[in-house]
Amino acid sequence: LEPGGIVSQSRVPMVGHSGTTSRVGLRGLPLALLLLAPCCVAMFSEGSAYVPANSTVFIGKFCFTYDPTSSGSIGRLNITISAPTLTSQQSAHLVIFDDESESYPGPSGQWAALSCSDRMRHAKHKMKLDWKKLQAGQQKFRFRLREHLRPRFWYIAVADCSGAGLDIAYQVEAVNDAYGSTAHFPTDKRLALPAFALLSLAYGLLAAAQRRASALLGAGAGADSARHKALHPFARLLVAGIVLGLAASVLSTSHFFVFARNGVGAPVVRLCAQLLCAASRFVLASLLLLLSEGKCVSYVMVSADARRIGSLLGPFLASCLFLELWGDYSVARRYTTDYVYTTSFGCALVCVDLILLSRYVLNLRRTHAKEFDSSEGTFYRRWGALYGLWFLALPVTVLLSLVVLAPYVWWIISLAVNGSMTVAVYAALVIGLWPGNTRSYLKLRAPMLNDEVLGECSFASFPLTSPSKDSEPMHLPSLLESKSRSYRHPKLGFSTVG
């Protein structure tokens, strides 16, 4: 770390708001999420904070790259501090830590027990705040950094060891010079732009494939039959999930494209992308749970099934989204290498995925027991188990992050694994419902009864009994199967042969 010292007092242009005072309450959470959106990723950031007496407050962090061969700097750190209330009797410092164990290993009871002066002794560099310059305007610091072993997180903090407390305003600019045109990216998010661009391409191809499937249905079947299949609730959910994933990936790509140029990006766009991504995952979880119940495999799915699973998972997953956003934009992100899924908020999210997995497995076992001797039993034993792996993607990546992976690859590995698994499952569903795919166990059936009538159906009204021997079975067209098979609706109580 090479300090450049104090520079001219000209004001650095304000780029975006990236922090608030430490006294933000829960009542202002929606506004706080929007205001805090830039703070965790923006490399041009500003904000305000209160430094309690004999305490240290972190105001930012950045992951710098490394170069084992170069003797020059790999990055720059420019900091501007404003503290007009600082007096000559106070002793306040700007302190710089890195993630080495002898500097700042992360939040812990041992670190919390250290006195203010002991914490300053752990700093890689410290510079005293000049009360004369701060009363007249601002104090600015410039640093150049060298790294030869591996990428590291660097932390910027302000310490007041005088026992008086201090209100400050700050600006932080961090640049990875070695990255050229992507210099504003920290090392842990350097691959964010190409990763989201690939996800956008994958979702775009899936959307185009689903559109083609709808066109084939229209060309290969009667108008009424094609319309009923295209409007099937499972098909509509599948289209909605793919479109939501495409929109989320495109918005994230746009955000990081702008971020590469100004170091801030479009925080509100990024927040919208996270909401859409959560919605896409919610749709996929609903589809998989419906499959585990045998819908569109052994039993007819109706709109009431989609509403039922949505009402069951909706509030549950909305709470998870709240936890994810709060953990992602929490002020704690300034003083830890954790990403959202390795925090206490993330542990709750992992538990949710495990709960959904247990529900999926129980449904799958119950359905497989009923259909063990039928041809669909193979689907539940083979494809049902493979689809269930989607629920394990997040827990496995979190476990790897905590045990094996270095902190600067946690975020990109999580994005790659969870994103690719989601795309793969959506692709499997698109292929499974492709018109003319006679090897698939998935199928849409027509004609469908009116949603209002189906909504009134109950097990009491339609007991699970086989039709009489004298009755003629209903013949329904099969979309994906060429084999003849018996097909029983669990509510309506009739059998079909396709």
CSV table of C-alpha atoms in Angstrom, one decimal:
chain,number,residue,atom,x,y,z
A,1,LEU,CA,0.0,0.0,0.0
A,2,GLU,CA,1.6,3.2,-1.2
A,3,PRO,CA,-0.1,6.4,0.2
A,4,GLY,CA,-0.2,9.3,-2.2
A,5,GLY,CA,-0.9,11.7,0.7
A,6,ILE,CA,-3.3,14.6,0.9
A,7,VAL,CA,-4.2,16.1,-2.4
A,8,SER,CA,-5.9,19.3,-3.5
A,9,GLN,CA,-9.2,20.3,-1.8
A,10,SER,CA,-11.2,20.4,-5.1
A,11,ARG,CA,-14.5,18.5,-4.6
A,12,VAL,CA,-14.9,15.1,-6.3
A,13,PRO,CA,-18.1,15.0,-8.3
A,14,MET,CA,-20.9,13.1,-6.6
A,15,VAL,CA,-21.8,10.0,-8.7
A,16,GLY,CA,-24.5,8.2,-6.6
A,17,HIS,CA,-25.7,7.6,-3.1
A,18,SER,CA,-24.3,4.5,-1.6
A,19,GLY,CA,-24.9,4.7,2.1
A,20,THR,CA,-27.0,6.1,4.8
A,21,THR,CA,-26.5,6.8,8.5
A,22,SER,CA,-26.3,3.8,10.8
A,23,ARG,CA,-29.6,4.8,12.4
A,24,VAL,CA,-31.9,3.7,9.5
A,25,GLY,CA,-34.9,1.9,11.0
A,26,LEU,CA,-37.0,-0.9,9.7
A,27,ARG,CA,-39.9,1.5,8.9
A,28,GLY,CA,-37.8,2.9,6.1
A,29,LEU,CA,-36.8,-0.4,4.6
A,30,PRO,CA,-38.3,0.0,1.1
A,31,LEU,CA,-36.6,3.3,0.7
A,32,ALA,CA,-33.4,2.1,2.3
A,33,LEU,CA,-33.1,-0.8,-0.2
A,34,LEU,CA,-33.2,1.7,-3.0
A,35,LEU,CA,-30.7,4.0,-1.4
A,36,LEU,CA,-28.4,1.2,-0.3
A,37,ALA,CA,-28.5,-0.5,-3.7
A,38,PRO,CA,-25.3,1.0,-5.0
A,39,CYS,CA,-23.3,0.6,-1.8
A,40,CYS,CA,-22.4,-3.1,-2.2
A,41,VAL,CA,-21.2,-3.0,-5.8
A,42,ALA,CA,-20.5,0.6,-6.6
A,43,MET,CA,-16.9,1.6,-6.9
A,44,PHE,CA,-17.8,5.3,-6.9
A,45,SER,CA,-19.7,5.6,-3.6
A,46,GLU,CA,-20.7,8.2,-1.1
A,47,GLY,CA,-22.6,8.3,2.2
A,48,SER,CA,-22.6,9.4,5.8
A,49,ALA,CA,-22.0,7.7,9.1
A,50,TYR,CA,-21.7,8.3,12.8
A,51,VAL,CA,-18.4,7.0,14.4
A,52,PRO,CA,-19.1,6.3,18.1
A,53,ALA,CA,-16.5,7.1,20.7
A,54,ASN,CA,-13.6,4.7,20.9
A,55,SER,CA,-14.9,2.8,17.9
A,56,THR,CA,-14.2,1.9,14.3
A,57,VAL,CA,-16.8,2.3,11.4
A,58,PHE,CA,-16.2,0.6,8.0
A,59,ILE,CA,-17.3,2.8,5.1
A,60,GLY,CA,-16.4,0.5,2.1
A,61,LYS,CA,-14.5,-2.5,0.8
A,62,PHE,CA,-13.1,-3.6,-2.6
A,63,CYS,CA,-11.5,-6.7,-3.9
A,64,PHE,CA,-8.3,-5.9,-5.8
A,65,THR,CA,-6.6,-8.3,-8.2
A,66,TYR,CA,-2.9,-9.3,-8.1
A,67,ASP,CA,0.1,-9.5,-10.3
A,68,PRO,CA,3.0,-11.8,-9.2
A,69,THR,CA,5.4,-10.4,-11.9
A,70,SER,CA,4.7,-6.7,-11.8
A,71,SER,CA,6.6,-4.3,-9.4
A,72,GLY,CA,4.0,-1.5,-10.1
A,73,SER,CA,0.6,-0.9,-8.6
A,74,ILE,CA,-2.4,-3.0,-9.6
A,75,GLY,CA,-5.1,-0.6,-8.3
A,76,ARG,CA,-5.9,2.8,-6.9
A,77,LEU,CA,-8.0,3.9,-3.9
A,78,ASN,CA,-9.2,7.5,-3.6
A,79,ILE,CA,-11.0,8.6,-0.5
A,80,THR,CA,-12.5,11.9,0.5
A,81,ILE,CA,-13.6,12.6,4.1
A,82,SER,CA,-15.7,15.5,5.4
A,83,ALA,CA,-16.0,16.0,9.2
A,84,PRO,CA,-16.7,19.7,9.9
A,85,THR,CA,-17.4,19.0,13.6
A,86,LEU,CA,-13.9,17.5,14.3
A,87,THR,CA,-12.1,19.4,16.9
A,88,SER,CA,-8.4,19.8,17.8
A,89,GLN,CA,-9.0,17.7,21.0
A,90,GLN,CA,-10.2,14.7,19.0
A,91,SER,CA,-8.0,12.0,17.5
A,92,ALA,CA,-9.6,10.4,14.4
A,93,HIS,CA,-7.9,8.4,11.7
A,94,LEU,CA,-8.6,6.9,8.3
A,95,VAL,CA,-7.5,3.3,8.5
A,96,ILE,CA,-7.0,0.7,5.8
A,97,PHE,CA,-7.2,-3.1,6.5
A,98,ASP,CA,-6.9,-6.1,4.2
A,99,ASP,CA,-8.3,-9.6,4.7
A,100,GLU,CA,-5.1,-11.1,6.1
A,101,SER,CA,-5.5,-12.7,9.5
A,102,GLU,CA,-3.0,-10.3,11.1
A,103,SER,CA,-4.9,-7.3,9.7
A,104,TYR,CA,-8.7,-7.9,9.6
A,105,PRO,CA,-9.8,-11.5,9.5
A,106,GLY,CA,-13.5,-10.5,9.6
A,107,PRO,CA,-16.1,-9.8,12.2
A,108,SER,CA,-15.6,-11.9,15.3
A,109,GLY,CA,-15.9,-11.8,19.1
A,110,GLN,CA,-12.1,-11.4,19.3
A,111,TRP,CA,-12.1,-8.4,17.0
A,112,ALA,CA,-15.1,-6.8,18.9
A,113,ALA,CA,-13.1,-7.1,22.1
A,114,LEU,CA,-10.2,-5.1,20.8
A,115,SER,CA,-9.8,-1.5,21.9
A,116,CYS,CA,-9.8,1.3,19.4
A,117,SER,CA,-6.0,1.6,19.6
A,118,ASP,CA,-5.5,-2.1,19.3
A,119,ARG,CA,-7.6,-2.2,16.1
A,120,MET,CA,-5.5,0.6,14.6
A,121,ARG,CA,-2.3,-1.4,15.2
A,122,HIS,CA,-3.8,-4.1,12.9
A,123,ALA,CA,-4.2,-1.5,10.1
A,124,LYS,CA,-2.1,-1.8,7.0
A,125,HIS,CA,-2.0,2.0,6.9
A,126,LYS,CA,-3.5,4.9,8.9
A,127,MET,CA,-3.6,8.6,8.4
A,128,LYS,CA,-4.8,11.2,10.9
A,129,LEU,CA,-7.7,13.4,10.0
A,130,ASP,CA,-6.6,17.1,10.0
A,131,TRP,CA,-9.2,19.1,11.9
A,132,LYS,CA,-8.1,22.4,10.3
A,133,LYS,CA,-8.5,21.1,6.7
A,134,LEU,CA,-11.8,19.4,7.6
A,135,GLN,CA,-13.3,22.5,9.1
A,136,ALA,CA,-12.4,24.3,5.9
A,137,GLY,CA,-13.7,21.7,3.6
A,138,GLN,CA,-12.6,18.1,2.9
A,139,GLN,CA,-9.5,15.9,3.3
A,140,LYS,CA,-8.5,13.6,0.4
A,141,PHE,CA,-6.3,10.6,0.3
A,142,ARG,CA,-4.9,8.6,-2.6
A,143,PHE,CA,-3.3,5.2,-2.4
A,144,ARG,CA,-1.8,2.8,-4.9
A,145,LEU,CA,-1.8,-0.9,-4.1
A,146,ARG,CA,0.4,-3.9,-4.9
A,147,GLU,CA,-0.6,-7.5,-4.6
A,148,HIS,CA,1.7,-10.5,-5.5
A,149,LEU,CA,0.1,-13.6,-3.9
A,150,ARG,CA,-3.7,-13.6,-4.6
A,151,PRO,CA,-6.7,-11.2,-4.9
A,152,ARG,CA,-7.5,-9.6,-1.6
A,153,PHE,CA,-10.4,-7.6,-0.1
A,154,TRP,CA,-9.3,-4.2,1.2
A,155,TYR,CA,-11.4,-2.3,3.8
A,156,ILE,CA,-11.7,1.4,4.5
A,157,ALA,CA,-12.7,2.5,8.0
A,158,VAL,CA,-12.7,5.6,10.2
A,159,ALA,CA,-11.6,5.3,13.8
A,160,ASP,CA,-12.2,7.8,16.6
A,161,CYS,CA,-10.1,6.9,19.7
A,162,SER,CA,-10.7,10.2,21.5
A,163,GLY,CA,-13.9,9.3,23.3
A,164,ALA,CA,-16.1,12.0,21.7
A,165,GLY,CA,-17.7,10.5,18.6
A,166,LEU,CA,-17.8,12.0,15.1
A,167,ASP,CA,-20.2,12.5,12.2
A,168,ILE,CA,-18.6,12.1,8.8
A,169,ALA,CA,-19.4,12.1,5.1
A,170,TYR,CA,-17.3,10.2,2.7
A,171,GLN,CA,-16.6,9.3,-0.9
A,172,VAL,CA,-14.7,6.2,-2.0
A,173,GLU,CA,-13.4,5.4,-5.5
A,174,ALA,CA,-11.6,2.1,-6.1
A,175,VAL,CA,-10.1,1.0,-9.4
A,176,ASN,CA,-8.5,-2.2,-10.6
A,177,ASP,CA,-6.0,-0.7,-13.1
A,178,ALA,CA,-4.9,-4.1,-14.3
A,179,TYR,CA,-8.4,-4.8,-15.8
A,180,GLY,CA,-8.3,-2.0,-18.4
A,181,SER,CA,-11.8,-1.3,-19.7
A,182,THR,CA,-13.4,-3.2,-16.8
A,183,ALA,CA,-11.3,-1.4,-14.1
A,184,HIS,CA,-14.3,-0.5,-12.1
A,185,PHE,CA,-15.1,-4.1,-11.3
A,186,PRO,CA,-13.9,-5.8,-8.1
A,187,THR,CA,-12.2,-9.1,-8.7
A,188,ASP,CA,-15.1,-11.1,-7.3
A,189,LYS,CA,-17.5,-9.6,-9.8
A,190,ARG,CA,-15.2,-9.2,-12.8
A,191,LEU,CA,-17.0,-11.9,-14.8
A,192,ALA,CA,-20.5,-10.6,-14.0
A,193,LEU,CA,-21.1,-9.0,-17.4
A,194,PRO,CA,-20.2,-12.0,-19.6
A,195,ALA,CA,-22.0,-14.4,-17.2
A,196,PHE,CA,-25.3,-12.5,-17.4
A,197,ALA,CA,-24.8,-12.0,-21.2
A,198,LEU,CA,-24.6,-15.8,-21.5
A,199,LEU,CA,-27.6,-16.3,-19.4
A,200,SER,CA,-29.5,-13.8,-21.5
A,201,LEU,CA,-28.6,-15.7,-24.6
A,202,ALA,CA,-29.6,-19.1,-23.1
A,203,TYR,CA,-33.0,-17.7,-21.9
A,204,GLY,CA,-33.5,-16.1,-25.3
A,205,LEU,CA,-32.9,-19.4,-27.1
A,206,LEU,CA,-35.4,-21.1,-24.7
A,207,ALA,CA,-38.0,-18.4,-25.4
A,208,ALA,CA,-37.5,-18.8,-29.1
A,209,ALA,CA,-37.8,-22.6,-28.8
A,210,GLN,CA,-41.0,-22.3,-26.8
A,211,ARG,CA,-42.4,-19.9,-29.4
A,212,ARG,CA,-41.5,-22.4,-32.1
A,213,ALA,CA,-43.3,-25.2,-30.2
A,214,SER,CA,-46.4,-23.1,-30.1
A,215,ALA,CA,-46.2,-22.5,-33.8
A,216,LEU,CA,-45.8,-26.3,-34.4
A,217,LEU,CA,-48.9,-26.9,-32.3
A,218,GLY,CA,-50.8,-24.5,-34.4
A,219,ALA,CA,-49.6,-26.1,-37.6
A,220,GLY,CA,-50.0,-29.7,-36.6
A,221,ALA,CA,-53.4,-29.7,-34.9
A,222,GLY,CA,-56.8,-28.3,-35.2
A,223,ALA,CA,-57.4,-24.7,-34.1
A,224,ASP,CA,-59.3,-25.6,-31.0
A,225,SER,CA,-56.8,-28.3,-29.9
A,226,ALA,CA,-53.8,-26.1,-30.5
A,227,ARG,CA,-55.4,-23.3,-28.6
A,228,HIS,CA,-56.2,-25.5,-25.6
A,229,LYS,CA,-52.7,-26.9,-25.5
A,230,ALA,CA,-51.1,-23.4,-25.8
A,231,LEU,CA,-53.3,-22.1,-23.0
A,232,HIS,CA,-52.7,-25.1,-20.7
A,233,PRO,CA,-51.8,-23.9,-17.2
A,234,PHE,CA,-48.5,-25.8,-17.2
A,235,ALA,CA,-47.5,-24.4,-20.6
A,236,ARG,CA,-48.4,-20.9,-19.5
A,237,LEU,CA,-46.3,-21.2,-16.3
A,238,LEU,CA,-43.4,-22.5,-18.3
A,239,VAL,CA,-43.5,-19.6,-20.7
A,240,ALA,CA,-43.8,-17.1,-17.8
A,241,GLY,CA,-40.8,-18.5,-16.0
A,242,ILE,CA,-38.6,-18.4,-19.1
A,243,VAL,CA,-39.7,-14.8,-20.0
A,244,LEU,CA,-39.1,-13.7,-16.4
A,245,GLY,CA,-35.6,-15.3,-16.4
A,246,LEU,CA,-34.9,-13.6,-19.8
A,247,ALA,CA,-36.0,-10.2,-18.5
A,248,ALA,CA,-33.9,-10.6,-15.3
A,249,SER,CA,-30.8,-11.6,-17.2
A,250,VAL,CA,-31.1,-8.7,-19.7
A,251,LEU,CA,-31.6,-6.1,-17.0
A,252,SER,CA,-28.6,-7.5,-15.1
A,253,THR,CA,-26.5,-7.4,-18.2
A,254,SER,CA,-27.6,-3.7,-18.8
A,255,HIS,CA,-26.7,-2.8,-15.2
A,256,PHE,CA,-23.2,-4.3,-15.4
A,257,PHE,CA,-22.6,-2.8,-18.9
A,258,VAL,CA,-23.3,0.6,-17.4
A,259,PHE,CA,-21.3,-0.3,-14.3
A,260,ALA,CA,-18.2,-1.0,-16.5
A,261,ARG,CA,-18.3,2.6,-17.6
A,262,ASN,CA,-19.2,4.6,-14.5
A,263,GLY,CA,-18.5,2.3,-11.6
A,264,VAL,CA,-22.1,2.7,-10.3
A,265,GLY,CA,-24.3,1.0,-12.9
A,266,ALA,CA,-28.1,1.3,-12.7
A,267,PRO,CA,-29.0,0.2,-9.1
A,268,VAL,CA,-32.8,0.4,-9.6
A,269,VAL,CA,-32.5,-1.7,-12.7
A,270,ARG,CA,-30.4,-4.2,-10.8
A,271,LEU,CA,-33.0,-4.3,-8.1
A,272,CYS,CA,-35.7,-5.0,-10.6
A,273,ALA,CA,-33.6,-7.8,-12.1
A,274,GLN,CA,-33.3,-9.4,-8.7
A,275,LEU,CA,-37.1,-9.3,-8.3
A,276,LEU,CA,-37.7,-10.9,-11.7
A,277,CYS,CA,-35.0,-13.5,-11.1
A,278,ALA,CA,-36.7,-14.5,-7.8
A,279,ALA,CA,-40.1,-14.7,-9.7
A,280,SER,CA,-38.6,-17.0,-12.3
A,281,ARG,CA,-37.2,-19.3,-9.6
A,282,PHE,CA,-40.6,-19.2,-7.9
A,283,VAL,CA,-42.3,-20.4,-11.1
A,284,LEU,CA,-39.8,-23.2,-11.6
A,285,ALA,CA,-40.2,-24.4,-8.0
A,286,SER,CA,-43.9,-24.4,-8.6
A,287,LEU,CA,-43.6,-26.4,-11.8
A,288,LEU,CA,-41.3,-29.0,-10.1
A,289,LEU,CA,-43.6,-29.4,-7.2
A,290,LEU,CA,-46.5,-30.0,-9.6
A,291,LEU,CA,-44.5,-32.6,-11.4
A,292,SER,CA,-43.8,-34.3,-8.1
A,293,GLU,CA,-47.5,-34.6,-7.6
A,294,GLY,CA,-47.8,-36.3,-11.0
A,295,LYS,CA,-49.4,-33.3,-12.8
A,296,CYS,CA,-48.9,-33.5,-16.6
A,297,VAL,CA,-47.4,-37.0,-16.2
A,298,SER,CA,-50.0,-39.3,-14.6
A,299,TYR,CA,-52.8,-36.8,-13.9
A,300,VAL,CA,-54.4,-33.9,-15.6
A,301,MET,CA,-53.4,-30.5,-14.4
A,302,VAL,CA,-55.9,-27.7,-14.2
A,303,SER,CA,-55.7,-24.0,-13.4
A,304,ALA,CA,-56.8,-24.7,-9.8
A,305,ASP,CA,-53.6,-26.6,-9.3
A,306,ALA,CA,-51.5,-23.6,-10.3
A,307,ARG,CA,-53.5,-21.4,-8.0
A,308,ARG,CA,-53.1,-23.8,-5.2
A,309,ILE,CA,-49.3,-24.2,-5.5
A,310,GLY,CA,-49.0,-20.4,-5.9
A,311,SER,CA,-50.9,-19.6,-2.8
A,312,LEU,CA,-48.8,-22.2,-0.9
A,313,LEU,CA,-45.4,-21.0,-2.1
A,314,GLY,CA,-46.1,-17.3,-2.7
A,315,PRO,CA,-45.9,-15.9,0.9
A,316,PHE,CA,-43.1,-18.3,1.7
A,317,LEU,CA,-40.9,-17.2,-1.2
A,318,ALA,CA,-41.8,-13.5,-0.8
A,319,SER,CA,-40.3,-13.7,2.7
A,320,CYS,CA,-37.2,-15.3,1.2
A,321,LEU,CA,-36.9,-12.5,-1.3
A,322,PHE,CA,-37.1,-9.9,1.5
A,323,LEU,CA,-34.3,-11.7,3.4
A,324,GLU,CA,-32.2,-12.0,0.3
A,325,LEU,CA,-32.5,-8.3,-0.6
A,326,TRP,CA,-31.9,-7.2,3.0
A,327,GLY,CA,-28.8,-9.4,3.3
A,328,ASP,CA,-27.5,-8.3,-0.1
A,329,TYR,CA,-27.8,-4.6,0.7
A,330,SER,CA,-27.0,-4.8,4.4
A,331,VAL,CA,-24.4,-2.3,5.7
A,332,ALA,CA,-22.6,-5.4,7.1
A,333,ARG,CA,-21.4,-6.1,3.5
A,334,ARG,CA,-18.8,-3.3,4.0
A,335,TYR,CA,-16.8,-5.2,6.6
A,336,THR,CA,-17.0,-8.9,5.7
A,337,THR,CA,-16.0,-11.0,2.7
A,338,ASP,CA,-19.3,-12.9,2.9
A,339,TYR,CA,-21.8,-12.7,0.1
A,340,VAL,CA,-25.5,-12.9,0.8
A,341,TYR,CA,-25.7,-16.7,0.9
A,342,THR,CA,-23.0,-17.1,3.5
A,343,THR,CA,-24.6,-14.7,6.0
A,344,SER,CA,-27.3,-15.4,8.6
A,345,PHE,CA,-29.9,-14.3,6.0
A,346,GLY,CA,-28.4,-16.7,3.5
A,347,CYS,CA,-28.7,-19.6,6.0
A,348,ALA,CA,-32.4,-19.0,6.1
A,349,LEU,CA,-32.6,-19.1,2.3
A,350,VAL,CA,-30.7,-22.3,2.2
A,351,CYS,CA,-33.1,-23.8,4.8
A,352,VAL,CA,-36.0,-22.8,2.6
A,353,ASP,CA,-34.5,-24.7,-0.4
A,354,LEU,CA,-34.0,-27.8,1.8
A,355,ILE,CA,-37.6,-27.5,3.0
A,356,LEU,CA,-38.8,-27.3,-0.6
A,357,LEU,CA,-36.6,-30.3,-1.4
A,358,SER,CA,-38.1,-32.4,1.4
A,359,ARG,CA,-41.6,-31.4,0.2
A,360,TYR,CA,-40.6,-32.4,-3.4
A,361,VAL,CA,-39.2,-35.8,-2.2
A,362,LEU,CA,-42.3,-36.6,-0.2
A,363,ASN,CA,-44.6,-35.8,-3.1
A,364,LEU,CA,-42.4,-37.8,-5.5
A,365,ARG,CA,-42.4,-40.9,-3.2
A,366,ARG,CA,-46.1,-40.7,-2.7
A,367,THR,CA,-46.8,-40.4,-6.5
A,368,HIS,CA,-44.3,-43.1,-7.3
A,369,ALA,CA,-45.9,-45.5,-4.9
A,370,LYS,CA,-49.2,-45.0,-6.7
A,371,GLU,CA,-47.8,-45.3,-10.2
A,372,PHE,CA,-45.0,-47.9,-9.4
A,373,ASP,CA,-46.4,-50.5,-11.8
A,374,SER,CA,-47.3,-48.1,-14.6
A,375,SER,CA,-45.1,-46.9,-17.4
A,376,GLU,CA,-44.8,-43.4,-15.6
A,377,GLY,CA,-43.0,-45.1,-12.7
A,378,THR,CA,-39.8,-44.8,-14.7
A,379,PHE,CA,-40.2,-41.0,-14.9
A,380,TYR,CA,-40.5,-40.6,-11.1
A,381,ARG,CA,-37.5,-42.9,-10.5
A,382,ARG,CA,-35.2,-41.3,-13.1
A,383,TRP,CA,-36.3,-37.9,-14.1
A,384,GLY,CA,-37.9,-37.0,-10.8
A,385,ALA,CA,-34.6,-37.6,-9.0
A,386,LEU,CA,-32.7,-35.5,-11.6
A,387,TYR,CA,-35.2,-32.6,-11.4
A,388,GLY,CA,-34.8,-32.6,-7.6
A,389,LEU,CA,-31.1,-31.7,-7.9
A,390,TRP,CA,-32.2,-28.2,-8.7
A,391,PHE,CA,-33.2,-27.7,-5.1
A,392,LEU,CA,-29.7,-28.7,-4.0
A,393,ALA,CA,-27.8,-26.2,-6.3
A,394,LEU,CA,-27.8,-23.4,-3.7
A,395,PRO,CA,-27.0,-25.5,-0.6
A,396,VAL,CA,-24.2,-27.2,-2.4
A,397,THR,CA,-22.6,-24.0,-3.6
A,398,VAL,CA,-22.9,-22.5,-0.1
A,399,LEU,CA,-21.2,-25.5,1.4
A,400,LEU,CA,-18.4,-25.3,-1.1
A,401,SER,CA,-18.0,-21.6,-0.4
A,402,LEU,CA,-17.7,-22.2,3.3
A,403,VAL,CA,-15.4,-25.2,3.1
A,404,VAL,CA,-13.4,-25.1,-0.2
A,405,LEU,CA,-13.6,-22.0,-2.3
A,406,ALA,CA,-11.8,-18.7,-1.8
A,407,PRO,CA,-14.0,-15.7,-0.9
A,408,TYR,CA,-13.2,-13.9,-4.2
A,409,VAL,CA,-14.9,-16.7,-6.2
A,410,TRP,CA,-17.9,-17.3,-4.1
A,411,TRP,CA,-20.2,-14.9,-5.9
A,412,ILE,CA,-19.4,-15.9,-9.5
A,413,ILE,CA,-19.4,-19.7,-8.7
A,414,SER,CA,-22.9,-19.3,-7.1
A,415,LEU,CA,-24.1,-17.4,-10.1
A,416,ALA,CA,-22.7,-19.9,-12.5
A,417,VAL,CA,-24.1,-23.0,-10.7
A,418,ASN,CA,-27.5,-21.7,-9.9
A,419,GLY,CA,-28.0,-19.9,-13.2
A,420,SER,CA,-26.9,-22.9,-15.3
A,421,MET,CA,-29.0,-25.3,-13.2
A,422,THR,CA,-32.1,-23.2,-13.7
A,423,VAL,CA,-31.6,-22.9,-17.4
A,424,ALA,CA,-31.0,-26.6,-17.7
A,425,VAL,CA,-34.2,-27.5,-15.9
A,426,TYR,CA,-36.2,-25.1,-18.0
A,427,ALA,CA,-34.6,-26.5,-21.1
A,428,ALA,CA,-35.5,-30.1,-20.0
A,429,LEU,CA,-39.1,-29.0,-19.6
A,430,VAL,CA,-39.2,-27.3,-23.0
A,431,ILE,CA,-37.8,-30.5,-24.7
A,432,GLY,CA,-40.1,-32.7,-22.7
A,433,LEU,CA,-43.1,-30.8,-24.0
A,434,TRP,CA,-41.9,-30.5,-27.5
A,435,PRO,CA,-44.5,-31.4,-30.1
A,436,GLY,CA,-43.8,-34.9,-31.5
A,437,ASN,CA,-41.4,-35.9,-28.7
A,438,THR,CA,-42.7,-39.5,-28.3
A,439,ARG,CA,-40.0,-40.4,-25.8
A,440,SER,CA,-41.2,-37.9,-23.2
A,441,TYR,CA,-43.5,-38.7,-20.3
A,442,LEU,CA,-44.7,-35.1,-20.1
A,443,LYS,CA,-48.0,-34.4,-21.9
A,444,LEU,CA,-50.7,-31.9,-22.2
A,445,ARG,CA,-54.2,-33.1,-22.6
A,446,ALA,CA,-57.2,-31.6,-24.4
A,447,PRO,CA,-60.1,-30.9,-24.2
A,448,MET,CA,-59.9,-29.1,-20.8
A,449,LEU,CA,-63.0,-28.2,-18.8
A,450,ASN,CA,-63.8,-24.6,-18.0
A,451,ASP,CA,-61.7,-23.2,-15.2
A,452,GLU,CA,-64.8,-22.1,-13.3
A,453,VAL,CA,-66.1,-25.6,-13.3
A,454,LEU,CA,-62.8,-27.2,-12.4
A,455,GLY,CA,-62.5,-24.7,-9.5
A,456,GLU,CA,-65.6,-26.2,-8.0
A,457,CYS,CA,-64.5,-29.8,-8.3
A,458,SER,CA,-63.7,-31.8,-5.2
A,459,PHE,CA,-63.0,-35.3,-4.1
A,460,ALA,CA,-66.4,-35.5,-2.6
A,461,SER,CA,-68.1,-34.7,-5.8
A,462,PHE,CA,-65.9,-36.9,-8.0
A,463,PRO,CA,-64.7,-40.0,-6.1
A,464,LEU,CA,-61.8,-41.9,-7.4
A,465,THR,CA,-63.7,-44.8,-9.0
A,466,SER,CA,-63.2,-46.5,-12.3
A,467,PRO,CA,-65.8,-46.1,-15.0
A,468,SER,CA,-68.3,-48.9,-15.4
A,469,LYS,CA,-67.5,-51.7,-17.7
A,470,ASP,CA,-70.3,-50.7,-20.0
A,471,SER,CA,-69.1,-47.1,-20.4
A,472,GLU,CA,-67.0,-46.2,-23.3
A,473,PRO,CA,-63.6,-44.6,-22.5
A,474,MET,CA,-63.0,-41.1,-23.6
A,475,HIS,CA,-60.4,-40.8,-26.3
A,476,LEU,CA,-58.2,-37.7,-26.0
A,477,PRO,CA,-55.4,-36.8,-28.4
A,478,SER,CA,-51.8,-37.2,-27.1
A,479,LEU,CA,-49.3,-34.5,-27.6
A,480,LEU,CA,-46.1,-36.3,-26.8
A,481,GLU,CA,-46.9,-40.0,-26.6
A,482,SER,CA,-47.5,-42.4,-29.4
A,483,LYS,CA,-48.1,-45.3,-27.0
A,484,SER,CA,-51.6,-46.2,-25.8
A,485,ARG,CA,-52.0,-45.9,-22.1
A,486,SER,CA,-54.7,-45.6,-19.5
A,487,TYR,CA,-55.0,-42.1,-18.0
A,488,ARG,CA,-57.0,-41.3,-14.9
A,489,HIS,CA,-58.0,-37.9,-13.6
A,490,PRO,CA,-57.7,-37.9,-9.8
A,491,LYS,CA,-60.6,-35.4,-9.3
A,492,LEU,CA,-62.9,-36.2,-12.2
A,493,GLY,CA,-62.7,-39.9,-11.9
A,494,PHE,CA,-62.6,-40.8,-15.6
A,495,SER,CA,-60.1,-42.9,-17.5
A,496,THR,CA,-58.7,-42.1,-20.9
A,497,VAL,CA,-56.8,-44.0,-23.6
A,498,GLY,CA,-54.4,-42.0,-25.7
